[in-house]
mmCIF file with all atom_site columns, C-alpha atoms and ligand atoms in Angstrom:
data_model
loop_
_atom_site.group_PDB
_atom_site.id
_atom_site.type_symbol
_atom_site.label_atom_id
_atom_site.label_alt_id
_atom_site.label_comp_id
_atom_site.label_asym_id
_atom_site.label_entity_id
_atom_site.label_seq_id
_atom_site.pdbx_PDB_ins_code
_atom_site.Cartn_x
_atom_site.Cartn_y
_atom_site.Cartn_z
_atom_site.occupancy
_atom_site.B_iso_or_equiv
_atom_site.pdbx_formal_charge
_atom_site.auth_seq_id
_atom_site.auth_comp_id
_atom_site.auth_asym_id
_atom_site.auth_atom_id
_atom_site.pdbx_PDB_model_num
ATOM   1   C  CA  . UNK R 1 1  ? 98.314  122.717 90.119  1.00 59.00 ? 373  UNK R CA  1
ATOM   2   C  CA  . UNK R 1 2  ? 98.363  119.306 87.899  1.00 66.00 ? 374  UNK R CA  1
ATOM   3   C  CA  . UNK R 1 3  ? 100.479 116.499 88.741  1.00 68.00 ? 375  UNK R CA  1
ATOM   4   C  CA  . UNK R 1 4  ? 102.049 116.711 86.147  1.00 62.00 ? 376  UNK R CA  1
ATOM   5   C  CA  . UNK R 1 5  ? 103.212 120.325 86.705  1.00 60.00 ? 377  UNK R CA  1
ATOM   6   C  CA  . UNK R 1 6  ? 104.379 119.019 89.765  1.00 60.00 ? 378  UNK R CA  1
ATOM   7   C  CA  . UNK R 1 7  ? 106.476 116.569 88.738  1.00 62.00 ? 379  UNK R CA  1
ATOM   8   C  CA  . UNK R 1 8  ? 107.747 118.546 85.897  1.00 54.00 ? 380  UNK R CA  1
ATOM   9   C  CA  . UNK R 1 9  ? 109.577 120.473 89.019  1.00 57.00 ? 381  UNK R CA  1
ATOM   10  C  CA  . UNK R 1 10 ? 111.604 117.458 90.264  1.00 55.00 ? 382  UNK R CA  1
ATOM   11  C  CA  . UNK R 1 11 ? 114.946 116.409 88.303  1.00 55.00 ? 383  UNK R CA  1
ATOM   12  C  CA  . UNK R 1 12 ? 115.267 112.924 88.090  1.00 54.00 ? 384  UNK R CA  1
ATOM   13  C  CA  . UNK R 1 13 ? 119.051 111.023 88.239  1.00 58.00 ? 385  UNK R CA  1
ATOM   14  C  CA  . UNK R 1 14 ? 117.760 107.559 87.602  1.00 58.00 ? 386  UNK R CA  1
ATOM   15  C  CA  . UNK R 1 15 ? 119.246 104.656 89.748  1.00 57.00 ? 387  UNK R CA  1
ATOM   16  C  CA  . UNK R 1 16 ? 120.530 101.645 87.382  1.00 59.00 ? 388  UNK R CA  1
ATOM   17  C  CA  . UNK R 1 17 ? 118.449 99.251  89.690  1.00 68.00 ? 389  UNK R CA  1
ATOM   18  C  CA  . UNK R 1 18 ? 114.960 99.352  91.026  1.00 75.00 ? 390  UNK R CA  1
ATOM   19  C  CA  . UNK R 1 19 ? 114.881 100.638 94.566  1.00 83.00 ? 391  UNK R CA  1
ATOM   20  C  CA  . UNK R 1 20 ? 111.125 98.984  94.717  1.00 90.00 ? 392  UNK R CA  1
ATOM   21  C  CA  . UNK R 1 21 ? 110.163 95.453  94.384  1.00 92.00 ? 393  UNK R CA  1
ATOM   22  C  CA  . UNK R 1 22 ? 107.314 93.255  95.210  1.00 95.00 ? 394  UNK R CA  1
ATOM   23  C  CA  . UNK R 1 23 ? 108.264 90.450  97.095  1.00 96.00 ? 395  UNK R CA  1
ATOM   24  C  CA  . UNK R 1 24 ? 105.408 87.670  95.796  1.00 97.00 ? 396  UNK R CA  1
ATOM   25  C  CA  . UNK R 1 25 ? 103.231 88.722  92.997  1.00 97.00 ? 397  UNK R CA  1
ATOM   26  C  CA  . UNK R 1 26 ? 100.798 86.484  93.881  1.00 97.00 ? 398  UNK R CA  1
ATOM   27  C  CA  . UNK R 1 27 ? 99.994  88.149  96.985  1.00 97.00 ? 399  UNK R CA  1
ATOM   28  C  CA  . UNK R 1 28 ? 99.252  91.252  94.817  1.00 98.00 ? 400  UNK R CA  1
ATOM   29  C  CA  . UNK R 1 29 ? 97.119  89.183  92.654  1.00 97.00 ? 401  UNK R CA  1
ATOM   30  C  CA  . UNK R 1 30 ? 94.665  88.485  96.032  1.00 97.00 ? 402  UNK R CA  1
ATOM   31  C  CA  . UNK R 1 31 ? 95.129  92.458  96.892  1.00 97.00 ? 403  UNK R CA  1
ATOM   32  C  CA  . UNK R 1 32 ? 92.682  95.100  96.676  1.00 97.00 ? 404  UNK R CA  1
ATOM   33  C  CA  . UNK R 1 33 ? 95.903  96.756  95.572  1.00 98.00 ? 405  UNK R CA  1
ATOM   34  C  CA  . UNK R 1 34 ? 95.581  100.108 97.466  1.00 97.00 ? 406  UNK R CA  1
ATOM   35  C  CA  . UNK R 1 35 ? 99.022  100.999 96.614  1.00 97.00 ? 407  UNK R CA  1
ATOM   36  C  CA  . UNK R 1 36 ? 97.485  101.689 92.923  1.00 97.00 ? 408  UNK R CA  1
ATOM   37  C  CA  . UNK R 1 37 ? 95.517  104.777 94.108  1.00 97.00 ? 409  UNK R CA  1
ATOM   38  C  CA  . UNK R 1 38 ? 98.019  106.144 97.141  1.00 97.00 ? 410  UNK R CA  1
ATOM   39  C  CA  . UNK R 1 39 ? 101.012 106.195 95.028  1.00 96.00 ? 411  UNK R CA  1
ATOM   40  C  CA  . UNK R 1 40 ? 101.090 110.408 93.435  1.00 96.00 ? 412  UNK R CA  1
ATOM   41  C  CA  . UNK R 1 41 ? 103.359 109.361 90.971  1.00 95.00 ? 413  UNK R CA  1
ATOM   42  C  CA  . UNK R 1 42 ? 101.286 106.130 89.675  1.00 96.00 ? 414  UNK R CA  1
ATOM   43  C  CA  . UNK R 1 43 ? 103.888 103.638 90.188  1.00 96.00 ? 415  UNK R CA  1
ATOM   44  C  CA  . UNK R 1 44 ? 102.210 100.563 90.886  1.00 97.00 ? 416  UNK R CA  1
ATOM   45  C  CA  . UNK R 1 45 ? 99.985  99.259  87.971  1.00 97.00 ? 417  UNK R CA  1
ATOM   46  C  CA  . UNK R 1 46 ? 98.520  95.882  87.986  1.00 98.00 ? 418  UNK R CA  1
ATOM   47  C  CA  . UNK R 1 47 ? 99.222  93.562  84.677  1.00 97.00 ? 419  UNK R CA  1
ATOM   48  C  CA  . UNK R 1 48 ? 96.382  91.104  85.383  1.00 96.00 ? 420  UNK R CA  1
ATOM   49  C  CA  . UNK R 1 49 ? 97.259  89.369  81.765  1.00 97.00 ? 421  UNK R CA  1
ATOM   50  C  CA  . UNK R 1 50 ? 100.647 88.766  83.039  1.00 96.00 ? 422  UNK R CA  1
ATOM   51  C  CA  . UNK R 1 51 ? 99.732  88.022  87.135  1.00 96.00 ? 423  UNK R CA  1
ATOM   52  C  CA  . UNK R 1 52 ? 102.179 91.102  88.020  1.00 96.00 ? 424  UNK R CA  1
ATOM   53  C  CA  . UNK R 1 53 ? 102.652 94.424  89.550  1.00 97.00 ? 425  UNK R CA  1
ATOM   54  C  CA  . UNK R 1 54 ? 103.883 96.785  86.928  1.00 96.00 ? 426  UNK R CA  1
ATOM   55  C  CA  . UNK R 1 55 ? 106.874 99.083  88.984  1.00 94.00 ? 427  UNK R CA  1
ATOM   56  C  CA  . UNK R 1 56 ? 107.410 102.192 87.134  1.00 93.00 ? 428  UNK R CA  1
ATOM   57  C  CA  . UNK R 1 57 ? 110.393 103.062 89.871  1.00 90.00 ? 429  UNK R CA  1
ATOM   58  C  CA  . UNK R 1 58 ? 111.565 105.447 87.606  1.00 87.00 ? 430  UNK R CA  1
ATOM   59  C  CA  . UNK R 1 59 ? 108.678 108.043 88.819  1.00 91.00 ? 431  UNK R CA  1
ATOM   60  C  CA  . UNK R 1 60 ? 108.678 107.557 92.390  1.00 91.00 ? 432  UNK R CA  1
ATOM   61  C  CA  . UNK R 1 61 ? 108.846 110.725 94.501  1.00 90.00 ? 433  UNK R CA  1
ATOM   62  C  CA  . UNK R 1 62 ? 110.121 108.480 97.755  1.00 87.00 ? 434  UNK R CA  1
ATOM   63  C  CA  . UNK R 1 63 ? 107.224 109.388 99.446  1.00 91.00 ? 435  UNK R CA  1
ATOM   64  C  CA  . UNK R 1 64 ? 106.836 106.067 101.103 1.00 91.00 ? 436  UNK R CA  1
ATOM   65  C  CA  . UNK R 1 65 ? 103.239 105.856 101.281 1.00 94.00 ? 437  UNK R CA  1
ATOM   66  C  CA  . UNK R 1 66 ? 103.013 102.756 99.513  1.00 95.00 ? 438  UNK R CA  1
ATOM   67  C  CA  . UNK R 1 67 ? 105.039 100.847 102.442 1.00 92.00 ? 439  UNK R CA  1
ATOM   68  C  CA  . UNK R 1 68 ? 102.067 101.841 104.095 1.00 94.00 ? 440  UNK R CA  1
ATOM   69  C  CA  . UNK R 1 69 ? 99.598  101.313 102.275 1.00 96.00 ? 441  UNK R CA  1
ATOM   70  C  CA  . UNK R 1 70 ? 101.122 98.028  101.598 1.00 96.00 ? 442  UNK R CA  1
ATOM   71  C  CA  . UNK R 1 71 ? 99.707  96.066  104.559 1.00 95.00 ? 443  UNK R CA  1
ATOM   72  C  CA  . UNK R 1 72 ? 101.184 92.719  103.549 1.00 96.00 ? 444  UNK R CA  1
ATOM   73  C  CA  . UNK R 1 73 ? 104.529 94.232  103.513 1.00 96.00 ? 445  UNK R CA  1
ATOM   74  C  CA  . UNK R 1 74 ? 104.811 93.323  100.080 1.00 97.00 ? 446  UNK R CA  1
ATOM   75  C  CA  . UNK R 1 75 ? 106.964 96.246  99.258  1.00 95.00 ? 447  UNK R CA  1
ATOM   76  C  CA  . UNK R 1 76 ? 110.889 95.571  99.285  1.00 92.00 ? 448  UNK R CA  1
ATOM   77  C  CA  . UNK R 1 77 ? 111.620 99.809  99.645  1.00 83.00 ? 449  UNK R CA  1
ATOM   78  C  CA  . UNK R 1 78 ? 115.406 100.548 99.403  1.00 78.00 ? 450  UNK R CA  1
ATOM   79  C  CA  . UNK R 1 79 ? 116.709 104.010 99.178  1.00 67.00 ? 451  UNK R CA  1
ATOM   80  C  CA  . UNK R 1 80 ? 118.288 104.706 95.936  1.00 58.00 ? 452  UNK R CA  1
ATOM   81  C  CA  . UNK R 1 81 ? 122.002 104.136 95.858  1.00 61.00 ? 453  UNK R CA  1
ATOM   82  C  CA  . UNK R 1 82 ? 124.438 107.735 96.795  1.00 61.00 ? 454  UNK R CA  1
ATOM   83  C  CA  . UNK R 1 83 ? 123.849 110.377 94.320  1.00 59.00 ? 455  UNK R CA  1
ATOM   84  C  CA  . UNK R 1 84 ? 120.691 108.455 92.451  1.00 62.00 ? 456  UNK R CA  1
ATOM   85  C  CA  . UNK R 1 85 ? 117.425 109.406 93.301  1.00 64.00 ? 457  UNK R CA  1
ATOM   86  C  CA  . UNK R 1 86 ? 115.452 112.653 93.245  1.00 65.00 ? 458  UNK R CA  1
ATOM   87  C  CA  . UNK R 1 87 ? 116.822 116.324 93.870  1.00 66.00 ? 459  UNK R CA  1
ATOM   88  C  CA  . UNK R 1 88 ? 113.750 118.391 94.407  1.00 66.00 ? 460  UNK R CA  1
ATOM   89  C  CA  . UNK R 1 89 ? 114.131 122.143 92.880  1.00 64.00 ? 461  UNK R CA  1
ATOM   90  C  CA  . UNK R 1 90 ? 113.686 125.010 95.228  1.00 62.00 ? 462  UNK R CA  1
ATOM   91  C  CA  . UNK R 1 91 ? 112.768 128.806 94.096  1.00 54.00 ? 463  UNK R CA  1
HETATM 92  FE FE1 . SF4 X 2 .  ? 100.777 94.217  96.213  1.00 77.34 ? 1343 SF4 X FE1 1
HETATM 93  FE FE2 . SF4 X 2 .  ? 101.003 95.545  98.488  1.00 77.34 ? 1343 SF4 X FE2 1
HETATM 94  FE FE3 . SF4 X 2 .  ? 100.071 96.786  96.323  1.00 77.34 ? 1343 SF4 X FE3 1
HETATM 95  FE FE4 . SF4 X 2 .  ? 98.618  94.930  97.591  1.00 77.34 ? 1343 SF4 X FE4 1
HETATM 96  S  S1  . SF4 X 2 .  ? 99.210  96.923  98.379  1.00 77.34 ? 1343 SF4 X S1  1
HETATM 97  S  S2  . SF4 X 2 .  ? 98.900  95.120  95.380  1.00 77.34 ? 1343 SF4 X S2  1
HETATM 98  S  S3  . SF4 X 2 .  ? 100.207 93.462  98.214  1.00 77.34 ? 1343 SF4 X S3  1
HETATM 99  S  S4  . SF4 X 2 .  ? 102.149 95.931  96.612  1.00 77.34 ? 1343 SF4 X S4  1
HETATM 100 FE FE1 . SF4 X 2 .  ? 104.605 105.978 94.901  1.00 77.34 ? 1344 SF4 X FE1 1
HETATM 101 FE FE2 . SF4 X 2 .  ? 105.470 107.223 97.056  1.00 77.34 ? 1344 SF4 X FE2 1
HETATM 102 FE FE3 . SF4 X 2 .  ? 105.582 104.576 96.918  1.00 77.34 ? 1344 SF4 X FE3 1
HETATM 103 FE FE4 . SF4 X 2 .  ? 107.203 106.047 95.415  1.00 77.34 ? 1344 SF4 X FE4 1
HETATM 104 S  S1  . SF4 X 2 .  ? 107.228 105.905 97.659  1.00 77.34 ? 1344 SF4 X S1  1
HETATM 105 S  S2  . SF4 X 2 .  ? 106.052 104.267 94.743  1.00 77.34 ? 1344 SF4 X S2  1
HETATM 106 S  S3  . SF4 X 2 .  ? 105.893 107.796 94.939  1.00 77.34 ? 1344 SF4 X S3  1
HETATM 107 S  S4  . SF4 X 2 .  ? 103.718 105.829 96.953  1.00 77.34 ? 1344 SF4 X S4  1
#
């Protein structure tokens, strides 16, 4: 099944606020940035132009692999706020 199938089965309510953040961009900058190729949703993308991590929270599945695959601990990870977040569809 493709990804995006996948995702096409999870209803989004989209928090107001970011429930990732990266703490220090610069630490990303010296990364091998494994948090690029864990993430299933492709979240993470490095802007190298602009010396930032690109967080595209909107498609995050709250898997948490990226907190750890993130060995710096470069991850601020916050649950969405009550009623935001994902609702996954069964049947
Ligand atoms: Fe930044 Fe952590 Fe990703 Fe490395 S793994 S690029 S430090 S968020
Ligand atoms: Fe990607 Fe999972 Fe991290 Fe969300 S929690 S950004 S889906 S790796």
């Amino acid at each position: 099944v493709a990804l995006e199938e996948k995702l096409f089965t999870i209803r989004y309510r989209a928090d107001r606020a970011s429930h990732l953040a990266i703490r220090d961009h610069a630490v990303c900058a010296a990364c091998s940035r494994p948090c690029e190729s864990v993430c299933p949703a492709r979240v993470w993308e490095w802007k190298a132009e602009e010396g930032r991590m690109q967080v595209a929270f909107e498609n995050c599945l709250e898997c948490g692999t990226c907190r750890i695959a993130c060995r710096q601990g470069n991850i601020d990870w916050r649950y969405p706020t009550g009623g935001a977040g994902i609702a996954y569809r069964y049947g």
